Amino acid sequence: MSSKLELYLSGGRFDAAEGFPLDSLPALRAVGSLVESVARDLFFSENPERKRVPAGFKSSFSPALTRLVGGGSAVCDIAGWERVQPGLANYFDDAQSEAFSLFQSLQADQVTFPAWCSRRTKKQLAAVLGAVTNQETIRLSVEANGVAPDPVTLGATQRDKAKAAAQAVVAGQEEDFSIAGRIYAIENDPWAIGIKVREGGQRLRIAIAEHLRDRARDEFDADGTHLVLVQGKAERDDESGGMTFVLAQEIRKIDGPIIVERLEKLAGLSNGWVDDNEDSRPPSKALCRWVERQLWQAIEAQAWNRPHLFATVAGGIDAVWRFEQHTLRACFTSRPLEVRLRAINLTAKTATVSDSSRSLSPLIVWANDVLEGAL
Amino acid sequence: MPKPKPVEITDRSRLIHRVAADPGWVQGTEVSPEAFVPRPRDHGRLSASDKGCTADEAYEEWKNRFERSRANKTLSLTVGELNDLGLRVYDDSPDTSQHVHINFNGDEVNIEVLSEILARSCDVGP
């Protein structure tokens, strides 16, 4: 995937200088560090049993300023993910989208951070926001394969609010964790569970609070078919980003059909899968991987059930959650890479559509508002 | 040969069948609303099969018409269910064909809502 982040800086020092003011360079460095930190969070979100990122994770990522247009305002293109090792590239590709979504979420009245967002990332975010002065405006856009959503512009008031929210969390010691998985082992004295993370085979041992032992036993006895959400407290190593799980305080069942196999099936559809018409095409594997990541983030952050998944004629994917009187559809498309929610109220016979986003996380507040707790 | 003039089907008990692909639009008993959304070339008239045929017969005729089609499921509703949503069904083909259409044209039609209701109410076969 060919992609770049574009940073547009205006006002204050940028109005005063003929070219790019050198004392603004930390803002560019901070954006690179933010993307690296988000990629690290995504890695640990999918590999919670790991304490460190693989060798070369950081060193192969070399964000670079590839275009600078200065004078009155500055347009800076930041690129350089091409050198990232192939096995790790998807974390950095998605990190751009997620960093952009973080900026998008800062525009909301109430700032909420996605579940994967670590203290380190919040610290980097605060650094980016703090690198521009009150008189200046920062605008971020992300472009992949020549397609870009609307840029996000942050003025001084929004930045101050976001910085305060980020710094408040940075001050804490323990973090909440939320991991989906299947319980495959139970230990007693001390009580702990072994889980296979999400629908895969990665194993993790987590100590559990005593009041959870019956629930854990029930889910363990469910023949390994039940997916559960395990939530509790963890400590994160600020240096490596890896988590040490202190104690699970909640275990709840997650319903719905298996995600991974279903996405593989959808990716295996052939061209012309609808009515033999060649304009119908299957979702790409890259889209399926992105959708899978978005869904797990929503499930783990909100305890949503797993949705039913369908292909669309245009090569997208629809995730559908059905409730008695409501339906929520997340419509994922690849060009542009974005998601839009549709909430349908079957009683009122109305449909409401959200803005589009590069990530499902910022739309969760919208969904909860529109569906009035049906989720 | 000129196409016959569409005639509305008014027998509320008649079954109307759509043919759809599993896994694209069908997952177990759940159906994608997109299976009931007319595409631009349909001009608001969603193709289906009727003329008193069963779901199996509708599927057989479909396979004969579109040999390379991957569709393998039938989605069935009654004319009454469609009428109750404000949708009318028309026989628009010669007697030798089972082709009918569901008319989605009209000011009051909210395709987003209707397609979801139809996806929830249809019977999935075989």
XYZ file of C-alpha atoms in Angstrom:
501
model
C 0.000 0.000 0.000
C 1.352 3.411 -0.956
C 0.456 5.941 1.704
C 1.483 9.123 3.416
C 0.444 11.417 6.223
C 0.065 15.044 5.354
C 0.473 17.641 8.043
C -0.659 21.173 7.326
C 0.466 23.839 9.775
C -0.685 27.428 9.656
C -0.894 30.606 11.742
C 1.594 31.873 14.347
C 5.194 31.059 13.448
C 4.136 29.758 10.032
C 2.712 33.134 9.077
C 5.816 34.892 10.320
C 8.442 32.808 8.556
C 9.345 32.788 4.872
C 10.082 29.063 4.938
C 9.478 26.356 7.495
C 10.393 27.584 11.008
C 13.110 25.306 12.365
C 11.743 25.394 15.888
C 8.661 23.579 14.571
C 10.619 20.482 13.585
C 9.708 18.678 16.847
C 6.091 18.603 15.668
C 7.106 16.490 12.674
C 9.244 14.176 14.783
C 6.349 13.773 17.224
C 4.001 12.667 14.440
C 6.476 9.935 13.428
C 6.781 8.815 17.038
C 3.001 8.773 17.389
C 2.607 6.452 14.388
C 5.310 4.135 15.768
C 3.598 4.076 19.145
C 0.200 3.323 17.617
C 1.736 0.487 15.547
C 3.223 -0.872 18.788
C -0.218 -0.725 20.469
C -1.816 -2.570 17.563
C 0.865 -5.242 17.762
C 0.302 -5.793 21.484
C -3.448 -5.648 21.010
C -3.182 -8.657 18.681
C -0.358 -10.330 20.562
C -1.155 -9.694 24.231
C 1.092 -12.520 25.374
C 4.178 -10.772 23.989
C 6.251 -8.558 26.256
C 8.331 -7.021 23.493
C 7.884 -6.155 19.848
C 9.855 -8.281 17.351
C 13.417 -7.315 16.471
C 13.506 -4.611 13.847
C 10.060 -3.281 14.715
C 11.313 0.179 15.467
C 14.533 0.280 13.487
C 12.915 -0.622 10.162
C 10.374 2.161 10.536
C 11.964 5.352 9.319
C 9.422 8.121 8.889
C 10.797 10.836 6.663
C 9.772 14.246 5.438
C 9.270 13.649 1.719
C 7.766 16.997 0.748
C 7.789 20.370 2.390
C 6.036 23.425 1.067
C 6.622 26.387 3.356
C 5.937 30.082 3.466
C 2.863 31.451 5.250
C 1.793 27.912 6.033
C 3.514 24.561 5.728
C 2.491 21.364 4.010
C 4.593 18.431 5.164
C 4.308 14.934 3.696
C 5.545 12.240 6.013
C 6.191 8.827 4.491
C 8.707 6.025 4.789
C 6.813 2.949 5.851
C 8.062 1.120 2.752
C 11.155 -0.142 4.572
C 9.189 -1.796 7.359
C 9.671 -5.578 7.403
C 6.930 -7.357 5.401
C 5.552 -9.251 8.422
C 5.133 -6.038 10.372
C 4.029 -3.722 7.584
C 0.318 -4.142 8.282
C 0.745 -2.707 11.794
C 2.355 0.426 10.387
C -0.136 0.713 7.521
C -3.031 0.541 9.947
C -1.237 2.785 12.450
C -1.574 5.716 10.052
C -5.317 5.211 9.826
C -5.636 4.776 13.570
C -3.485 7.849 14.291
C -5.731 9.775 11.937
C -8.800 8.381 13.723
C -7.339 9.458 17.040
C -7.218 12.985 15.656
C -10.784 12.604 14.383
C -11.976 11.517 17.819
C -10.447 14.649 19.358
C -13.043 16.703 17.501
C -15.853 15.186 19.592
C -17.277 17.039 22.600
C -16.127 14.270 24.885
C -12.710 12.812 24.140
C -12.624 9.016 24.339
C -9.597 6.918 23.524
C -9.812 3.483 21.914
C -9.105 0.459 24.121
C -5.765 -0.263 22.442
C -4.447 3.250 23.086
C -1.602 2.993 25.602
C -0.210 5.631 27.946
C 2.782 5.880 25.661
C 0.576 6.738 22.691
C -1.377 9.283 24.692
C 1.925 10.838 25.726
C 3.006 11.025 22.070
C -0.337 12.506 21.137
C 0.051 15.173 23.795
C 3.536 15.854 22.396
C 2.157 16.391 18.885
C -0.553 18.697 20.172
C 1.900 20.561 22.381
C 4.329 21.195 19.533
C 2.159 23.942 18.075
C 1.291 27.186 19.806
C -2.137 28.628 20.594
C -2.065 30.860 17.524
C -1.435 27.905 15.217
C -3.667 25.354 13.561
C -2.756 21.774 12.780
C -4.461 19.740 10.090
C -3.814 16.075 9.422
C -4.830 13.939 6.494
C -3.930 10.431 5.495
C -3.810 9.117 1.986
C -3.661 5.517 0.882
C -3.592 4.381 -2.737
C -4.356 7.902 -3.860
C -7.600 8.135 -1.856
C -7.918 10.421 1.161
C -10.828 11.186 3.497
C -11.535 14.743 4.647
C -8.642 16.098 6.731
C -8.970 16.753 10.455
C -8.319 20.286 11.639
C -7.621 21.030 15.283
C -7.669 24.537 16.701
C -6.256 25.649 20.047
C -9.392 24.897 22.125
C -9.724 21.331 20.876
C -6.019 20.748 21.348
C -6.110 21.957 24.947
C -9.061 19.729 25.764
C -7.442 16.715 24.115
C -4.082 17.345 25.754
C -5.739 17.492 29.160
C -7.594 14.213 28.491
C -4.409 12.497 27.321
C -2.312 13.773 30.206
C -4.913 12.777 32.804
C -4.634 9.165 31.712
C -0.867 9.331 31.389
C -0.661 10.083 35.091
C -2.258 6.732 36.054
C -0.210 3.641 36.907
C -2.405 0.680 36.000
C -4.327 0.289 32.769
C -7.568 -1.484 32.060
C -7.343 -4.438 29.736
C -10.034 -6.180 27.746
C -9.235 -9.314 25.757
C -11.528 -11.697 23.896
C -10.660 -15.359 23.866
C -11.644 -18.912 24.686
C -10.896 -20.396 28.088
C -8.910 -23.592 27.601
C -7.493 -24.103 31.105
C -8.328 -23.337 34.708
C -5.912 -23.292 37.615
C -6.801 -23.028 41.273
C -4.884 -21.826 44.255
C -4.137 -19.236 43.019
C -7.054 -18.966 40.611
C -6.117 -18.295 37.009
C -7.360 -19.033 33.521
C -5.572 -19.936 30.321
C -7.151 -18.318 27.270
C -6.564 -18.660 23.562
C -6.646 -15.102 22.311
C -9.582 -14.101 20.084
C -10.204 -16.988 17.676
C -6.545 -17.943 17.337
C -4.139 -20.186 19.164
C -2.021 -17.652 21.075
C -2.146 -18.600 24.739
C -2.260 -16.316 27.717
C -2.455 -16.951 31.457
C -4.359 -14.433 33.560
C -4.982 -14.506 37.310
C -8.664 -14.081 38.133
C -10.505 -12.620 41.105
C -11.981 -15.325 43.333
C -15.572 -14.322 42.623
C -15.046 -15.239 38.967
C -14.142 -18.868 39.487
C -17.649 -20.310 38.931
C -18.171 -18.226 35.826
C -14.741 -19.177 34.526
C -15.524 -22.848 35.203
C -18.848 -22.587 33.306
C -17.157 -21.093 30.287
C -14.348 -23.637 30.456
C -16.934 -26.447 30.537
C -18.598 -24.996 27.433
C -16.285 -27.156 25.355
C -14.087 -24.332 24.188
C -16.743 -22.992 21.827
C -17.695 -19.970 23.895
C -15.895 -16.737 23.329
C -15.499 -14.633 26.437
C -14.347 -11.138 27.170
C -11.872 -10.980 30.021
C -11.478 -7.540 31.590
C -9.303 -6.328 34.413
C -6.159 -4.473 35.354
C -2.728 -4.678 33.768
C 0.594 -2.948 34.054
C 2.263 -1.791 30.900
C 5.991 -1.496 30.492
C 6.357 2.059 29.233
C 9.635 1.199 27.537
C 8.583 -1.879 25.537
C 4.819 -1.319 25.501
C 4.215 -4.941 26.640
C 1.512 -5.739 29.214
C 1.662 -7.720 32.431
C -1.831 -8.862 33.337
C -2.427 -8.288 37.025
C -5.944 -9.550 37.622
C -9.122 -10.298 35.669
C -12.133 -8.746 37.368
C -14.855 -9.567 34.856
C -15.600 -12.427 32.481
C -18.552 -12.175 30.142
C -19.745 -14.297 27.255
C -19.558 -12.939 23.723
C -22.173 -14.307 21.333
C -22.220 -14.404 17.565
C -20.627 -16.409 14.768
C -16.916 -16.965 14.176
C -15.253 -14.004 12.457
C -11.972 -15.253 11.039
C -13.288 -18.242 9.060
C -16.142 -16.155 7.744
C -13.831 -13.437 6.431
C -11.682 -16.089 4.752
C -14.783 -17.408 3.007
C -15.787 -13.943 1.824
C -12.288 -13.243 0.525
C -12.536 -16.534 -1.390
C -15.551 -15.393 -3.439
C -14.809 -15.053 -7.127
C -15.354 -12.147 -9.491
C -18.956 -12.106 -10.640
C -20.260 -13.777 -7.488
C -23.578 -11.891 -7.816
C -25.685 -13.002 -10.763
C -22.545 -13.859 -12.703
C -22.052 -10.165 -13.241
C -18.407 -9.194 -13.517
C -18.889 -5.897 -11.694
C -19.415 -7.842 -8.471
C -16.095 -8.632 -6.859
C -14.929 -10.203 -3.608
C -13.493 -8.209 -0.710
C -9.707 -8.138 -0.799
C -7.639 -9.972 1.791
C -6.256 -6.617 2.938
C -9.775 -5.320 3.554
C -10.688 -8.507 5.443
C -7.647 -8.145 7.675
C -8.495 -4.506 8.395
C -12.151 -5.367 9.102
C -11.098 -8.148 11.458
C -8.932 -5.740 13.421
C -11.707 -3.137 13.583
C -14.225 -5.700 14.800
C -12.006 -7.057 17.555
C -11.335 -3.521 18.743
C -15.078 -2.850 18.984
C -15.779 -6.187 20.649
C -13.016 -5.761 23.194
C -13.744 -2.111 23.910
C -17.536 -2.344 24.075
C -18.285 -6.017 24.751
C -20.261 -6.094 21.496
C -21.226 -9.504 20.203
C -19.660 -10.805 17.022
C -21.672 -9.632 13.982
C -22.876 -11.506 10.942
C -20.661 -10.676 7.979
C -21.658 -10.284 4.349
C -19.895 -9.269 1.159
C -21.163 -6.330 -0.870
C -21.366 -6.168 -4.639
C -18.702 -3.446 -4.720
C -16.102 -5.548 -2.869
C -16.866 -4.231 0.611
C -17.965 -5.971 3.786
C -21.094 -5.381 5.850
C -21.041 -6.317 9.530
C -24.591 -6.657 10.833
C -25.752 -6.703 14.459
C -29.476 -7.441 14.810
C -31.538 -6.634 17.881
C -35.261 -6.880 18.464
C -36.154 -3.453 17.126
C -32.862 -2.187 15.756
C -30.167 -3.149 13.308
C -26.666 -1.768 13.228
C -24.681 -2.150 10.010
C -21.019 -1.293 9.711
C -20.272 -0.865 6.008
C -16.564 -1.270 5.290
C -15.183 -0.221 1.903
C -11.690 -0.480 0.469
C -11.610 2.513 -1.896
C -11.557 4.661 0.102
C -10.627 2.551 3.100
C -13.315 3.626 5.524
C -16.301 2.539 7.560
C -19.729 4.087 7.936
C -22.461 2.981 10.343
C -26.124 2.666 9.503
C -28.628 2.375 12.335
C -32.095 1.166 11.424
C -35.027 1.563 13.773
C -37.604 -1.022 12.737
C -40.382 0.458 14.869
C -40.032 3.997 13.558
C -38.963 2.667 10.125
C -36.079 5.106 9.980
C -32.447 4.772 8.965
C -29.658 6.994 10.287
C -26.195 7.131 8.767
C -22.981 8.178 10.502
C -20.082 10.103 9.035
C -17.409 7.967 7.451
C -14.284 7.173 9.411
C -10.934 5.463 8.998
C -11.662 3.449 12.101
C -14.689 1.976 13.846
C -13.619 3.276 17.267
C -14.698 6.926 16.836
C -18.139 5.794 15.632
C -18.926 3.748 18.729
C -20.207 6.773 20.668
C -22.474 7.592 17.714
C -23.837 4.035 17.657
C -24.542 4.003 21.384
C -26.363 7.331 21.133
C -28.463 6.393 18.126
C -29.374 2.929 19.332
C -30.220 4.110 22.843
C -28.556 1.273 24.685
C -29.779 -1.533 22.386
C -26.147 -2.569 21.969
C -41.314 -10.556 -29.399
C -42.579 -7.558 -27.361
C -42.377 -7.885 -23.597
C -45.765 -8.488 -21.988
C -47.298 -5.623 -20.060
C -46.618 -6.115 -16.316
C -49.615 -7.425 -14.407
C -49.792 -7.039 -10.631
C -49.904 -10.258 -8.628
C -52.571 -9.828 -5.981
C -52.758 -13.299 -4.429
C -51.284 -12.549 -1.015
C -50.439 -16.181 -0.316
C -48.192 -16.581 -3.378
C -44.516 -17.156 -2.629
C -41.892 -14.969 -4.294
C -38.310 -16.252 -4.456
C -34.991 -14.464 -4.774
C -31.874 -16.460 -5.546
C -28.758 -15.498 -3.576
C -25.205 -16.614 -2.950
C -23.947 -18.238 0.219
C -21.508 -17.118 1.645
C -21.750 -13.637 0.080
C -25.277 -12.738 1.171
C -26.247 -15.625 3.431
C -24.718 -16.773 6.725
C -26.701 -19.637 8.233
C -30.223 -18.279 8.536
C -29.135 -14.646 8.411
C -29.397 -12.704 5.164
C -27.718 -9.526 3.989
C -30.099 -6.634 3.327
C -28.155 -6.056 0.120
C -29.873 -9.154 -1.273
C -33.041 -7.026 -1.416
C -31.573 -3.822 -2.779
C -32.237 -3.158 -6.478
C -29.063 -2.301 -8.363
C -28.882 0.702 -10.714
C -29.524 -1.405 -13.811
C -32.725 -2.759 -12.187
C -34.318 0.727 -12.298
C -36.124 0.028 -9.013
C -37.514 -3.323 -10.170
C -35.988 -6.178 -8.214
C -36.001 -9.490 -10.069
C -37.595 -12.532 -8.451
C -39.352 -15.752 -9.406
C -42.971 -16.742 -8.960
C -45.718 -18.027 -11.314
C -46.589 -20.503 -8.569
C -43.199 -22.215 -8.593
C -41.562 -23.677 -5.496
C -38.223 -22.448 -4.183
C -36.535 -25.522 -5.702
C -38.101 -24.863 -9.081
C -37.096 -21.218 -8.930
C -33.534 -22.256 -8.200
C -33.508 -24.805 -11.051
C -34.705 -22.238 -13.549
C -32.109 -19.808 -12.308
C -29.319 -22.336 -12.799
C -30.554 -23.010 -16.311
C -30.542 -19.316 -17.123
C -27.194 -18.518 -15.470
C -25.033 -21.608 -15.722
C -21.980 -19.949 -14.193
C -23.904 -18.388 -11.305
C -22.573 -19.111 -7.803
C -26.005 -18.511 -6.277
C -27.045 -21.483 -4.177
C -29.803 -20.258 -1.834
C -33.388 -19.137 -2.224
C -34.940 -16.342 -0.188
C -38.730 -16.636 -0.082
C -41.475 -14.222 0.978
C -45.208 -14.028 0.346
C -46.835 -11.357 -1.772
C -48.788 -10.412 1.363
C -45.602 -9.702 3.318
C -44.382 -7.472 0.492
C -47.748 -5.707 0.126
C -47.810 -4.973 3.861
C -44.571 -3.042 3.375
C -46.058 -1.072 0.487
C -44.282 -3.119 -2.181
C -46.153 -4.486 -5.186
C -45.204 -7.522 -7.243
C -45.653 -7.701 -11.020
C -45.636 -10.585 -13.466
C -43.578 -9.163 -16.325
C -42.601 -12.196 -18.396
C -44.115 -14.656 -20.872
C -45.837 -17.761 -19.470
C -42.729 -19.837 -20.176
C -40.692 -17.805 -17.643
C -41.039 -17.505 -13.874
C -39.643 -13.978 -13.833
C -41.516 -11.347 -11.822
C -40.365 -8.117 -10.222
C -40.846 -6.351 -6.912
C -41.390 -2.665 -7.537
C -39.288 -0.442 -5.265
C -40.162 2.757 -7.147
C -42.218 5.274 -5.230
C -41.863 8.338 -3.032
C -42.553 6.508 0.209
C -40.020 3.730 -0.308
C -37.127 3.724 2.161
C -34.910 1.053 0.646
C -32.552 1.015 3.621
C -35.365 0.073 6.003
C -37.312 -2.180 3.639
C -34.307 -4.250 2.599
C -33.504 -4.888 6.254
C -37.076 -5.966 7.040
C -37.126 -8.266 4.007
C -33.759 -9.774 4.958
C -35.126 -10.518 8.424
C -38.445 -11.946 7.254
C -37.482 -14.173 4.324
C -37.204 -17.957 4.540
C -33.812 -19.270 3.492
C -33.719 -22.444 1.413
C -32.916 -25.057 0.462
